[in-house]
Amino acid sequence: MIRNGLLSLVMFALVFTSFAAVGNAPVLASEDKEVKEYKSTKHLDAEEIIVKFKPGVNLPYEDGAERELAAKKDNALNDVLSEFPDLKLNRLFHIFDKQSKVKEDQAKAVFHNYYTIPVPKGADIEKLLEKLNNSKLVEEAYPKTEVQTPTLASNSTPVQPSDDPAYIFQGYANAAAQGINAPYAWQYEGGDGKGISYVDMEMGWALNHEDLAAHSIPLLSGSTNVSSSANHGTAVLGVISGVDNALGNIGLASKAQPMVSSWIRTATGGGTNIAEAIIVGADALDAGDVILLEVQVSGNAPSWLPVETWAAEFDAIRYAIGRGITVVEAAGNGAVNLDTYQSYSGKYVLNKTSPDFKESGAIMVGAASDTVPHTRMSFSNYGTRVDAYGWGTGVYTLAATDIYSTTGYQSSFNGTSSASPIVTAAAISLQGIAKAEFGVTYSPTQLREILRDPILNTPSSSPSTDKIGNLPNLKNIIDNLPVPFVDTIAPSQPGNFTSPSQTASSINLVWDISTDNVAVDHYEIWRNSVLIASTPNNFYADMGLSPSTTYNYTVKAVDAANNKSLPSSLVATTSSSYTATIYYKKGFSTPYIHYRPAGGAWTTAPGVAMPSSELAGYNKITVNIGSATSLEAVFNNGSGTWDNNGGSNYIFGTGISTFTAGTITSGPPMTATVTIYYKHGFSTPYIHWRPEGGTWTTAPGDAMTISEVPGYSKITLAVGSAARAEVCFNNGSGTWDSNGGSNYFFNTGTSTFDSGTITSGTP
């Protein structure tokens, strides 16, 4: 059963992912944030470099092939050979030689492209790698490092769960398939989280709880600790950081250092800013540390979504990932198939198989049952984007009544809120072990792939339909512990950088997908030496440009370790054509516009039907008028009734104009608006309305659209100089709600309608 306590929601409300909600609208950041560059540690003490040449280079497969290499006359390689005249190029595979008939065996032909170069004495291996990778003949050059066999030192401060009386109720700590097998990790140095810090990002915590106080948990700058939310945050901290003492339960990574960052911000007087809280958290951590995002948001869906669907939060996550910090993100409790979710721009940004997909780099967590086999909880979001799952019900942990609580425990913490700290603890344990064993932690990308691996971890009962990833199995992972991979190799230079189309205000860009030894993470787009965008796609539309203007573009491929490719460049020019946008205040209920660019050819009568605009009471059209600087037009109802300005026609300039009863004004409608949230009474509601004292719409009126708040429809009405809108509702098929014949009146601004009652503000 999902935990009770769902608070009333507001437009764009953000809620705790265990189904506790709070009604604060997000606000913009009140201060600029200095971005700190993150550079991954580079282990460049190798004694050999492995070089893979491109197909067709055709060097003899023998030791000492540097002589034939010099004959290729490649500038980058010639520089290397000139600097190191004694450099040797030898075979990587000694089971093959130049007599091997690998060309007749396509599966083995690739191996004749691999050679090794002993690093010359005194050489700067980083610069040597850079020169080799700049060669047009080289597909990839990378340091050959020694294979490391984990020795896994015993924990120097053993975890002692037996004296924590509630530990017996923490089934999520047990061995697979029930839990993540935390005790197995506790045997090893770092497996208890020692050496790793993490930030829990939500709203409130009881930081002096008896099972947390020993951590002296800092509240990061700009945070407001919200007392009404203390139970949720305290429960999350208890799963990860319950102190190893003789009280209550024990955290799965109890030796990690917790910190907290609230998205209720002091700088905005208690306003919300999730992205700012993420940035503050990231700046407090080092590479290898972890951020947990205990929040879900509303958006273009009937229920709750992961926080990365909001653009600022997505970029804040990318900032943290770029600094080497692992981000764990609750998938949300909306029962939404994220593969079918579309953003407000109609893009499938959470579907990993779609070209619209946007990669944040976070580990996204769904919720499953506490029983084996684990089955997706009905409320959990799911899809190809979800990487891992935890228990979404029955989690025993800490509790609090307010931020001053010092005791309290609960046995039924639920939702993706309870699932996410379980996965977070597994991530912290693995980072702690890697740090102790190898002296370096996993990158966010490598750690996510480890936790996604269905062979190493515990799949759900039906992976193809559950679509929530895997439950971490620490024993399997530790028994097959991979070496942290330190990526120093940049992606290949994007090829075929072109602009297939241009308008007067936009330039479309496209390029070939780059390759990388790990994976390309995103591309940077630069215009006139200024970074304008980062995208995971190999295309971009640059909008809002000036007509007949030339722009210089470059594109760079970037991997998860922030290695950047050589830039590809392009010069493109916007066209000289212009557009005219017209808002038409309804005179004709179904208006047509018959037009021509000034001096050009007319459309065929009656012209073009004008679509409805985003403002109720207005139609809207945008016309491409080429090199003309104005649009000549007349209006009609499509059936022979015309408005041609007494025979003089109407003239509209470029840009946006508003047409009202024969008068043209520059810009969009300057009008007061009434925004109405309508709680579903009619499943498909229509609104029949007029500005108070004005003209009614034609029945049944305007259809209301689904809003960002689940259970509500929404519309914005342009009421001109009126102070109120007079309305009644109907189902579009003859069933009406007219307030008993008195109609309803809504003031300008935003109002909520629920079962006949009007309240000011959002739901």
PDB file of N, CA, C and O in Angstrom, residues 290-348:
ATOM      1  N   VAL A 290      28.109  11.241  -5.006  1.00  0.00           N
ATOM      2  CA  VAL A 290      26.776  10.907  -5.521  1.00  0.00           C
ATOM      3  C   VAL A 290      25.763  11.970  -5.102  1.00  0.00           C
ATOM      4  O   VAL A 290      25.827  12.504  -3.992  1.00  0.00           O
ATOM      5  N   ILE A 291      24.823  12.285  -5.989  1.00  0.00           N
ATOM      6  CA  ILE A 291      23.652  13.105  -5.678  1.00  0.00           C
ATOM      7  C   ILE A 291      22.407  12.235  -5.838  1.00  0.00           C
ATOM      8  O   ILE A 291      22.274  11.513  -6.829  1.00  0.00           O
ATOM      9  N   LEU A 292      21.489  12.316  -4.873  1.00  0.00           N
ATOM     10  CA  LEU A 292      20.199  11.628  -4.951  1.00  0.00           C
ATOM     11  C   LEU A 292      19.101  12.673  -5.112  1.00  0.00           C
ATOM     12  O   LEU A 292      18.958  13.571  -4.278  1.00  0.00           O
ATOM     13  N   LEU A 293      18.314  12.560  -6.188  1.00  0.00           N
ATOM     14  CA  LEU A 293      17.229  13.493  -6.467  1.00  0.00           C
ATOM     15  C   LEU A 293      15.910  12.863  -6.048  1.00  0.00           C
ATOM     16  O   LEU A 293      15.342  12.034  -6.761  1.00  0.00           O
ATOM     17  N   GLU A 294      15.427  13.272  -4.880  1.00  0.00           N
ATOM     18  CA  GLU A 294      14.171  12.757  -4.334  1.00  0.00           C
ATOM     19  C   GLU A 294      13.035  13.723  -4.661  1.00  0.00           C
ATOM     20  O   GLU A 294      12.480  14.393  -3.788  1.00  0.00           O
ATOM     21  N   VAL A 295      12.674  13.791  -5.925  1.00  0.00           N
ATOM     22  CA  VAL A 295      11.649  14.740  -6.362  1.00  0.00           C
ATOM     23  C   VAL A 295      11.075  14.239  -7.674  1.00  0.00           C
ATOM     24  O   VAL A 295      11.753  13.558  -8.447  1.00  0.00           O
ATOM     25  N   GLN A 296       9.811  14.519  -7.905  1.00  0.00           N
ATOM     26  CA  GLN A 296       9.176  14.260  -9.186  1.00  0.00           C
ATOM     27  C   GLN A 296       8.400  15.507  -9.561  1.00  0.00           C
ATOM     28  O   GLN A 296       8.068  16.332  -8.701  1.00  0.00           O
ATOM     29  N   VAL A 297       8.103  15.668 -10.862  1.00  0.00           N
ATOM     30  CA  VAL A 297       7.493  16.913 -11.324  1.00  0.00           C
ATOM     31  C   VAL A 297       6.325  16.616 -12.255  1.00  0.00           C
ATOM     32  O   VAL A 297       6.179  15.514 -12.779  1.00  0.00           O
ATOM     33  N   SER A 298       5.501  17.628 -12.467  1.00  0.00           N
ATOM     34  CA  SER A 298       4.426  17.517 -13.442  1.00  0.00           C
ATOM     35  C   SER A 298       4.917  18.048 -14.787  1.00  0.00           C
ATOM     36  O   SER A 298       5.926  18.739 -14.870  1.00  0.00           O
ATOM     37  N   GLY A 299       4.173  17.716 -15.819  1.00  0.00           N
ATOM     38  CA  GLY A 299       4.568  18.148 -17.154  1.00  0.00           C
ATOM     39  C   GLY A 299       3.519  17.756 -18.161  1.00  0.00           C
ATOM     40  O   GLY A 299       2.330  17.669 -17.835  1.00  0.00           O
ATOM     41  N   ASN A 300       3.935  17.447 -19.374  1.00  0.00           N
ATOM     42  CA  ASN A 300       3.001  17.137 -20.447  1.00  0.00           C
ATOM     43  C   ASN A 300       2.565  15.674 -20.377  1.00  0.00           C
ATOM     44  O   ASN A 300       2.788  14.889 -21.297  1.00  0.00           O
ATOM     45  N   ALA A 301       1.971  15.316 -19.265  1.00  0.00           N
ATOM     46  CA  ALA A 301       1.512  13.948 -19.018  1.00  0.00           C
ATOM     47  C   ALA A 301       0.432  14.017 -17.952  1.00  0.00           C
ATOM     48  O   ALA A 301       0.355  14.989 -17.186  1.00  0.00           O
ATOM     49  N   PRO A 302      -0.414  12.986 -17.862  1.00  0.00           N
ATOM     50  CA  PRO A 302      -1.495  13.032 -16.872  1.00  0.00           C
ATOM     51  C   PRO A 302      -1.029  12.839 -15.445  1.00  0.00           C
ATOM     52  O   PRO A 302      -1.819  12.990 -14.523  1.00  0.00           O
ATOM     53  N   SER A 303       0.238  12.487 -15.232  1.00  0.00           N
ATOM     54  CA  SER A 303       0.710  12.261 -13.868  1.00  0.00           C
ATOM     55  C   SER A 303       2.187  12.593 -13.771  1.00  0.00           C
ATOM     56  O   SER A 303       2.756  13.223 -14.652  1.00  0.00           O
ATOM     57  N   TRP A 304       2.841  12.117 -12.701  1.00  0.00           N
ATOM     58  CA  TRP A 304       4.175  12.595 -12.324  1.00  0.00           C
ATOM     59  C   TRP A 304       5.286  12.035 -13.205  1.00  0.00           C
ATOM     60  O   TRP A 304       5.211  10.909 -13.697  1.00  0.00           O
ATOM     61  N   LEU A 305       6.342  12.852 -13.350  1.00  0.00           N
ATOM     62  CA  LEU A 305       7.452  12.559 -14.254  1.00  0.00           C
ATOM     63  C   LEU A 305       8.778  12.745 -13.538  1.00  0.00           C
ATOM     64  O   LEU A 305       8.861  13.445 -12.527  1.00  0.00           O
ATOM     65  N   PRO A 306       9.865  12.156 -14.072  1.00  0.00           N
ATOM     66  CA  PRO A 306      11.191  12.420 -13.496  1.00  0.00           C
ATOM     67  C   PRO A 306      11.595  13.871 -13.709  1.00  0.00           C
ATOM     68  O   PRO A 306      11.195  14.529 -14.676  1.00  0.00           O
ATOM     69  N   VAL A 307      12.415  14.373 -12.801  1.00  0.00           N
ATOM     70  CA  VAL A 307      12.740  15.798 -12.778  1.00  0.00           C
ATOM     71  C   VAL A 307      13.496  16.240 -14.027  1.00  0.00           C
ATOM     72  O   VAL A 307      13.429  17.404 -14.424  1.00  0.00           O
ATOM     73  N   GLU A 308      14.179  15.343 -14.717  1.00  0.00           N
ATOM     74  CA  GLU A 308      14.967  15.767 -15.872  1.00  0.00           C
ATOM     75  C   GLU A 308      14.104  16.185 -17.053  1.00  0.00           C
ATOM     76  O   GLU A 308      14.624  16.671 -18.053  1.00  0.00           O
ATOM     77  N   THR A 309      12.774  16.026 -16.963  1.00  0.00           N
ATOM     78  CA  THR A 309      11.917  16.516 -18.039  1.00  0.00           C
ATOM     79  C   THR A 309      11.858  18.036 -18.065  1.00  0.00           C
ATOM     80  O   THR A 309      11.387  18.615 -19.043  1.00  0.00           O
ATOM     81  N   TRP A 310      12.298  18.680 -17.009  1.00  0.00           N
ATOM     82  CA  TRP A 310      12.391  20.151 -16.986  1.00  0.00           C
ATOM     83  C   TRP A 310      13.789  20.556 -17.466  1.00  0.00           C
ATOM     84  O   TRP A 310      14.798  20.004 -17.021  1.00  0.00           O
ATOM     85  N   ALA A 311      13.859  21.523 -18.368  1.00  0.00           N
ATOM     86  CA  ALA A 311      15.108  21.850 -19.062  1.00  0.00           C
ATOM     87  C   ALA A 311      16.206  22.309 -18.111  1.00  0.00           C
ATOM     88  O   ALA A 311      17.358  21.862 -18.212  1.00  0.00           O
ATOM     89  N   ALA A 312      15.914  23.216 -17.185  1.00  0.00           N
ATOM     90  CA  ALA A 312      16.955  23.722 -16.281  1.00  0.00           C
ATOM     91  C   ALA A 312      17.492  22.604 -15.403  1.00  0.00           C
ATOM     92  O   ALA A 312      18.700  22.533 -15.134  1.00  0.00           O
ATOM     93  N   GLU A 313      16.603  21.725 -14.949  1.00  0.00           N
ATOM     94  CA  GLU A 313      17.033  20.605 -14.107  1.00  0.00           C
ATOM     95  C   GLU A 313      17.858  19.604 -14.919  1.00  0.00           C
ATOM     96  O   GLU A 313      18.838  19.045 -14.420  1.00  0.00           O
ATOM     97  N   PHE A 314      17.472  19.389 -16.180  1.00  0.00           N
ATOM     98  CA  PHE A 314      18.260  18.527 -17.060  1.00  0.00           C
ATOM     99  C   PHE A 314      19.690  19.056 -17.187  1.00  0.00           C
ATOM    100  O   PHE A 314      20.663  18.308 -17.047  1.00  0.00           O
ATOM    101  N   ASP A 315      19.812  20.355 -17.426  1.00  0.00           N
ATOM    102  CA  ASP A 315      21.150  20.936 -17.580  1.00  0.00           C
ATOM    103  C   ASP A 315      21.927  20.912 -16.262  1.00  0.00           C
ATOM    104  O   ASP A 315      23.158  20.771 -16.269  1.00  0.00           O
ATOM    105  N   ALA A 316      21.227  21.049 -15.139  1.00  0.00           N
ATOM    106  CA  ALA A 316      21.912  20.966 -13.849  1.00  0.00           C
ATOM    107  C   ALA A 316      22.436  19.559 -13.604  1.00  0.00           C
ATOM    108  O   ALA A 316      23.541  19.369 -13.072  1.00  0.00           O
ATOM    109  N   ILE A 317      21.650  18.555 -14.001  1.00  0.00           N
ATOM    110  CA  ILE A 317      22.125  17.169 -13.898  1.00  0.00           C
ATOM    111  C   ILE A 317      23.351  16.975 -14.782  1.00  0.00           C
ATOM    112  O   ILE A 317      24.345  16.359 -14.381  1.00  0.00           O
ATOM    113  N   ARG A 318      23.287  17.506 -16.007  1.00  0.00           N
ATOM    114  CA  ARG A 318      24.430  17.388 -16.920  1.00  0.00           C
ATOM    115  C   ARG A 318      25.668  18.060 -16.306  1.00  0.00           C
ATOM    116  O   ARG A 318      26.786  17.561 -16.472  1.00  0.00           O
ATOM    117  N   TYR A 319      25.468  19.168 -15.634  1.00  0.00           N
ATOM    118  CA  TYR A 319      26.590  19.856 -14.972  1.00  0.00           C
ATOM    119  C   TYR A 319      27.237  18.931 -13.939  1.00  0.00           C
ATOM    120  O   TYR A 319      28.466  18.802 -13.881  1.00  0.00           O
ATOM    121  N   ALA A 320      26.408  18.291 -13.118  1.00  0.00           N
ATOM    122  CA  ALA A 320      26.940  17.387 -12.092  1.00  0.00           C
ATOM    123  C   ALA A 320      27.659  16.196 -12.733  1.00  0.00           C
ATOM    124  O   ALA A 320      28.763  15.831 -12.321  1.00  0.00           O
ATOM    125  N   ILE A 321      27.040  15.608 -13.742  1.00  0.00           N
ATOM    126  CA  ILE A 321      27.663  14.470 -14.432  1.00  0.00           C
ATOM    127  C   ILE A 321      28.991  14.886 -15.045  1.00  0.00           C
ATOM    128  O   ILE A 321      29.989  14.152 -14.987  1.00  0.00           O
ATOM    129  N   GLY A 322      29.038  16.082 -15.612  1.00  0.00           N
ATOM    130  CA  GLY A 322      30.271  16.573 -16.216  1.00  0.00           C
ATOM    131  C   GLY A 322      31.391  16.749 -15.216  1.00  0.00           C
ATOM    132  O   GLY A 322      32.570  16.743 -15.589  1.00  0.00           O
ATOM    133  N   ARG A 323      31.059  16.883 -13.931  1.00  0.00           N
ATOM    134  CA  ARG A 323      32.078  16.993 -12.887  1.00  0.00           C
ATOM    135  C   ARG A 323      32.434  15.623 -12.311  1.00  0.00           C
ATOM    136  O   ARG A 323      33.144  15.546 -11.320  1.00  0.00           O
ATOM    137  N   GLY A 324      31.926  14.558 -12.918  1.00  0.00           N
ATOM    138  CA  GLY A 324      32.270  13.212 -12.462  1.00  0.00           C
ATOM    139  C   GLY A 324      31.419  12.728 -11.311  1.00  0.00           C
ATOM    140  O   GLY A 324      31.761  11.739 -10.656  1.00  0.00           O
ATOM    141  N   ILE A 325      30.303  13.395 -11.032  1.00  0.00           N
ATOM    142  CA  ILE A 325      29.427  13.047  -9.913  1.00  0.00           C
ATOM    143  C   ILE A 325      28.280  12.192 -10.427  1.00  0.00           C
ATOM    144  O   ILE A 325      27.604  12.556 -11.396  1.00  0.00           O
ATOM    145  N   THR A 326      28.063  11.051  -9.787  1.00  0.00           N
ATOM    146  CA  THR A 326      26.952  10.183 -10.153  1.00  0.00           C
ATOM    147  C   THR A 326      25.655  10.784  -9.621  1.00  0.00           C
ATOM    148  O   THR A 326      25.576  11.201  -8.471  1.00  0.00           O
ATOM    149  N   VAL A 327      24.630  10.826 -10.473  1.00  0.00           N
ATOM    150  CA  VAL A 327      23.317  11.344 -10.084  1.00  0.00           C
ATOM    151  C   VAL A 327      22.313  10.200 -10.147  1.00  0.00           C
ATOM    152  O   VAL A 327      22.191   9.531 -11.180  1.00  0.00           O
ATOM    153  N   VAL A 328      21.613   9.956  -9.033  1.00  0.00           N
ATOM    154  CA  VAL A 328      20.550   8.956  -8.979  1.00  0.00           C
ATOM    155  C   VAL A 328      19.229   9.712  -8.919  1.00  0.00           C
ATOM    156  O   VAL A 328      19.054  10.603  -8.089  1.00  0.00           O
ATOM    157  N   GLU A 329      18.304   9.357  -9.799  1.00  0.00           N
ATOM    158  CA  GLU A 329      17.079  10.126  -9.994  1.00  0.00           C
ATOM    159  C   GLU A 329      15.865   9.211  -9.916  1.00  0.00           C
ATOM    160  O   GLU A 329      15.792   8.197 -10.615  1.00  0.00           O
ATOM    161  N   ALA A 330      14.906   9.556  -9.070  1.00  0.00           N
ATOM    162  CA  ALA A 330      13.654   8.807  -9.005  1.00  0.00           C
ATOM    163  C   ALA A 330      12.899   8.930 -10.319  1.00  0.00           C
ATOM    164  O   ALA A 330      12.769  10.020 -10.877  1.00  0.00           O
ATOM    165  N   ALA A 331      12.409   7.792 -10.825  1.00  0.00           N
ATOM    166  CA  ALA A 331      11.651   7.816 -12.080  1.00  0.00           C
ATOM    167  C   ALA A 331      10.291   8.462 -11.905  1.00  0.00           C
ATOM    168  O   ALA A 331       9.720   8.994 -12.862  1.00  0.00           O
ATOM    169  N   GLY A 332       9.748   8.446 -10.686  1.00  0.00           N
ATOM    170  CA  GLY A 332       8.456   9.067 -10.426  1.00  0.00           C
ATOM    171  C   GLY A 332       7.333   8.061 -10.302  1.00  0.00           C
ATOM    172  O   GLY A 332       7.409   6.930 -10.795  1.00  0.00           O
ATOM    173  N   ASN A 333       6.269   8.495  -9.643  1.00  0.00           N
ATOM    174  CA  ASN A 333       5.139   7.620  -9.302  1.00  0.00           C
ATOM    175  C   ASN A 333       3.922   7.871 -10.174  1.00  0.00           C
ATOM    176  O   ASN A 333       2.794   7.899  -9.691  1.00  0.00           O
ATOM    177  N   GLY A 334       4.108   8.077 -11.459  1.00  0.00           N
ATOM    178  CA  GLY A 334       2.997   8.447 -12.325  1.00  0.00           C
ATOM    179  C   GLY A 334       2.405   7.328 -13.139  1.00  0.00           C
ATOM    180  O   GLY A 334       1.464   7.555 -13.894  1.00  0.00           O
ATOM    181  N   ALA A 335       2.941   6.095 -13.026  1.00  0.00           N
ATOM    182  CA  ALA A 335       2.493   4.973 -13.863  1.00  0.00           C
ATOM    183  C   ALA A 335       2.597   5.313 -15.347  1.00  0.00           C
ATOM    184  O   ALA A 335       1.818   4.830 -16.171  1.00  0.00           O
ATOM    185  N   VAL A 336       3.573   6.146 -15.702  1.00  0.00           N
ATOM    186  CA  VAL A 336       3.733   6.630 -17.075  1.00  0.00           C
ATOM    187  C   VAL A 336       4.739   5.755 -17.813  1.00  0.00           C
ATOM    188  O   VAL A 336       5.821   5.457 -17.293  1.00  0.00           O
ATOM    189  N   ASN A 337       4.383   5.336 -19.025  1.00  0.00           N
ATOM    190  CA  ASN A 337       5.346   4.689 -19.909  1.00  0.00           C
ATOM    191  C   ASN A 337       6.209   5.791 -20.514  1.00  0.00           C
ATOM    192  O   ASN A 337       5.773   6.526 -21.401  1.00  0.00           O
ATOM    193  N   LEU A 338       7.430   5.931 -20.018  1.00  0.00           N
ATOM    194  CA  LEU A 338       8.284   7.036 -20.448  1.00  0.00           C
ATOM    195  C   LEU A 338       8.671   6.929 -21.914  1.00  0.00           C
ATOM    196  O   LEU A 338       9.058   7.934 -22.522  1.00  0.00           O
ATOM    197  N   ASP A 339       8.556   5.747 -22.496  1.00  0.00           N
ATOM    198  CA  ASP A 339       8.851   5.602 -23.921  1.00  0.00           C
ATOM    199  C   ASP A 339       7.824   6.331 -24.778  1.00  0.00           C
ATOM    200  O   ASP A 339       8.119   6.716 -25.913  1.00  0.00           O
ATOM    201  N   THR A 340       6.610   6.494 -24.264  1.00  0.00           N
ATOM    202  CA  THR A 340       5.569   7.163 -25.039  1.00  0.00           C
ATOM    203  C   THR A 340       5.366   8.613 -24.618  1.00  0.00           C
ATOM    204  O   THR A 340       4.565   9.324 -25.221  1.00  0.00           O
ATOM    205  N   TYR A 341       6.087   9.053 -23.590  1.00  0.00           N
ATOM    206  CA  TYR A 341       5.964  10.451 -23.143  1.00  0.00           C
ATOM    207  C   TYR A 341       6.492  11.396 -24.221  1.00  0.00           C
ATOM    208  O   TYR A 341       7.553  11.175 -24.798  1.00  0.00           O
ATOM    209  N   GLN A 342       5.733  12.464 -24.485  1.00  0.00           N
ATOM    210  CA  GLN A 342       6.165  13.507 -25.412  1.00  0.00           C
ATOM    211  C   GLN A 342       6.275  14.833 -24.676  1.00  0.00           C
ATOM    212  O   GLN A 342       5.386  15.201 -23.898  1.00  0.00           O
ATOM    213  N   SER A 343       7.353  15.538 -24.929  1.00  0.00           N
ATOM    214  CA  SER A 343       7.524  16.856 -24.343  1.00  0.00           C
ATOM    215  C   SER A 343       6.515  17.820 -24.963  1.00  0.00           C
ATOM    216  O   SER A 343       5.787  17.473 -25.892  1.00  0.00           O
ATOM    217  N   TYR A 344       6.485  19.043 -24.458  1.00  0.00           N
ATOM    218  CA  TYR A 344       5.564  20.031 -25.003  1.00  0.00           C
ATOM    219  C   TYR A 344       5.861  20.326 -26.471  1.00  0.00           C
ATOM    220  O   TYR A 344       4.984  20.797 -27.197  1.00  0.00           O
ATOM    221  N   SER A 345       7.073  20.053 -26.913  1.00  0.00           N
ATOM    222  CA  SER A 345       7.413  20.238 -28.325  1.00  0.00           C
ATOM    223  C   SER A 345       7.154  18.984 -29.142  1.00  0.00           C
ATOM    224  O   SER A 345       7.509  18.931 -30.317  1.00  0.00           O
ATOM    225  N   GLY A 346       6.536  17.971 -28.520  1.00  0.00           N
ATOM    226  CA  GLY A 346       6.164  16.759 -29.242  1.00  0.00           C
ATOM    227  C   GLY A 346       7.274  15.748 -29.413  1.00  0.00           C
ATOM    228  O   GLY A 346       7.157  14.834 -30.235  1.00  0.00           O
ATOM    229  N   LYS A 347       8.353  15.852 -28.626  1.00  0.00           N
ATOM    230  CA  LYS A 347       9.503  14.967 -28.805  1.00  0.00           C
ATOM    231  C   LYS A 347       9.539  13.878 -27.733  1.00  0.00           C
ATOM    232  O   LYS A 347       9.169  14.107 -26.585  1.00  0.00           O
ATOM    233  N   TYR A 348      10.009  12.699 -28.143  1.00  0.00           N
ATOM    234  CA  TYR A 348      10.108  11.545 -27.240  1.00  0.00           C
ATOM    235  C   TYR A 348      11.457  11.589 -26.522  1.00  0.00           C
ATOM    236  O   TYR A 348      12.340  10.768 -26.757  1.00  0.00           O
TER     237      TYR A 348
END
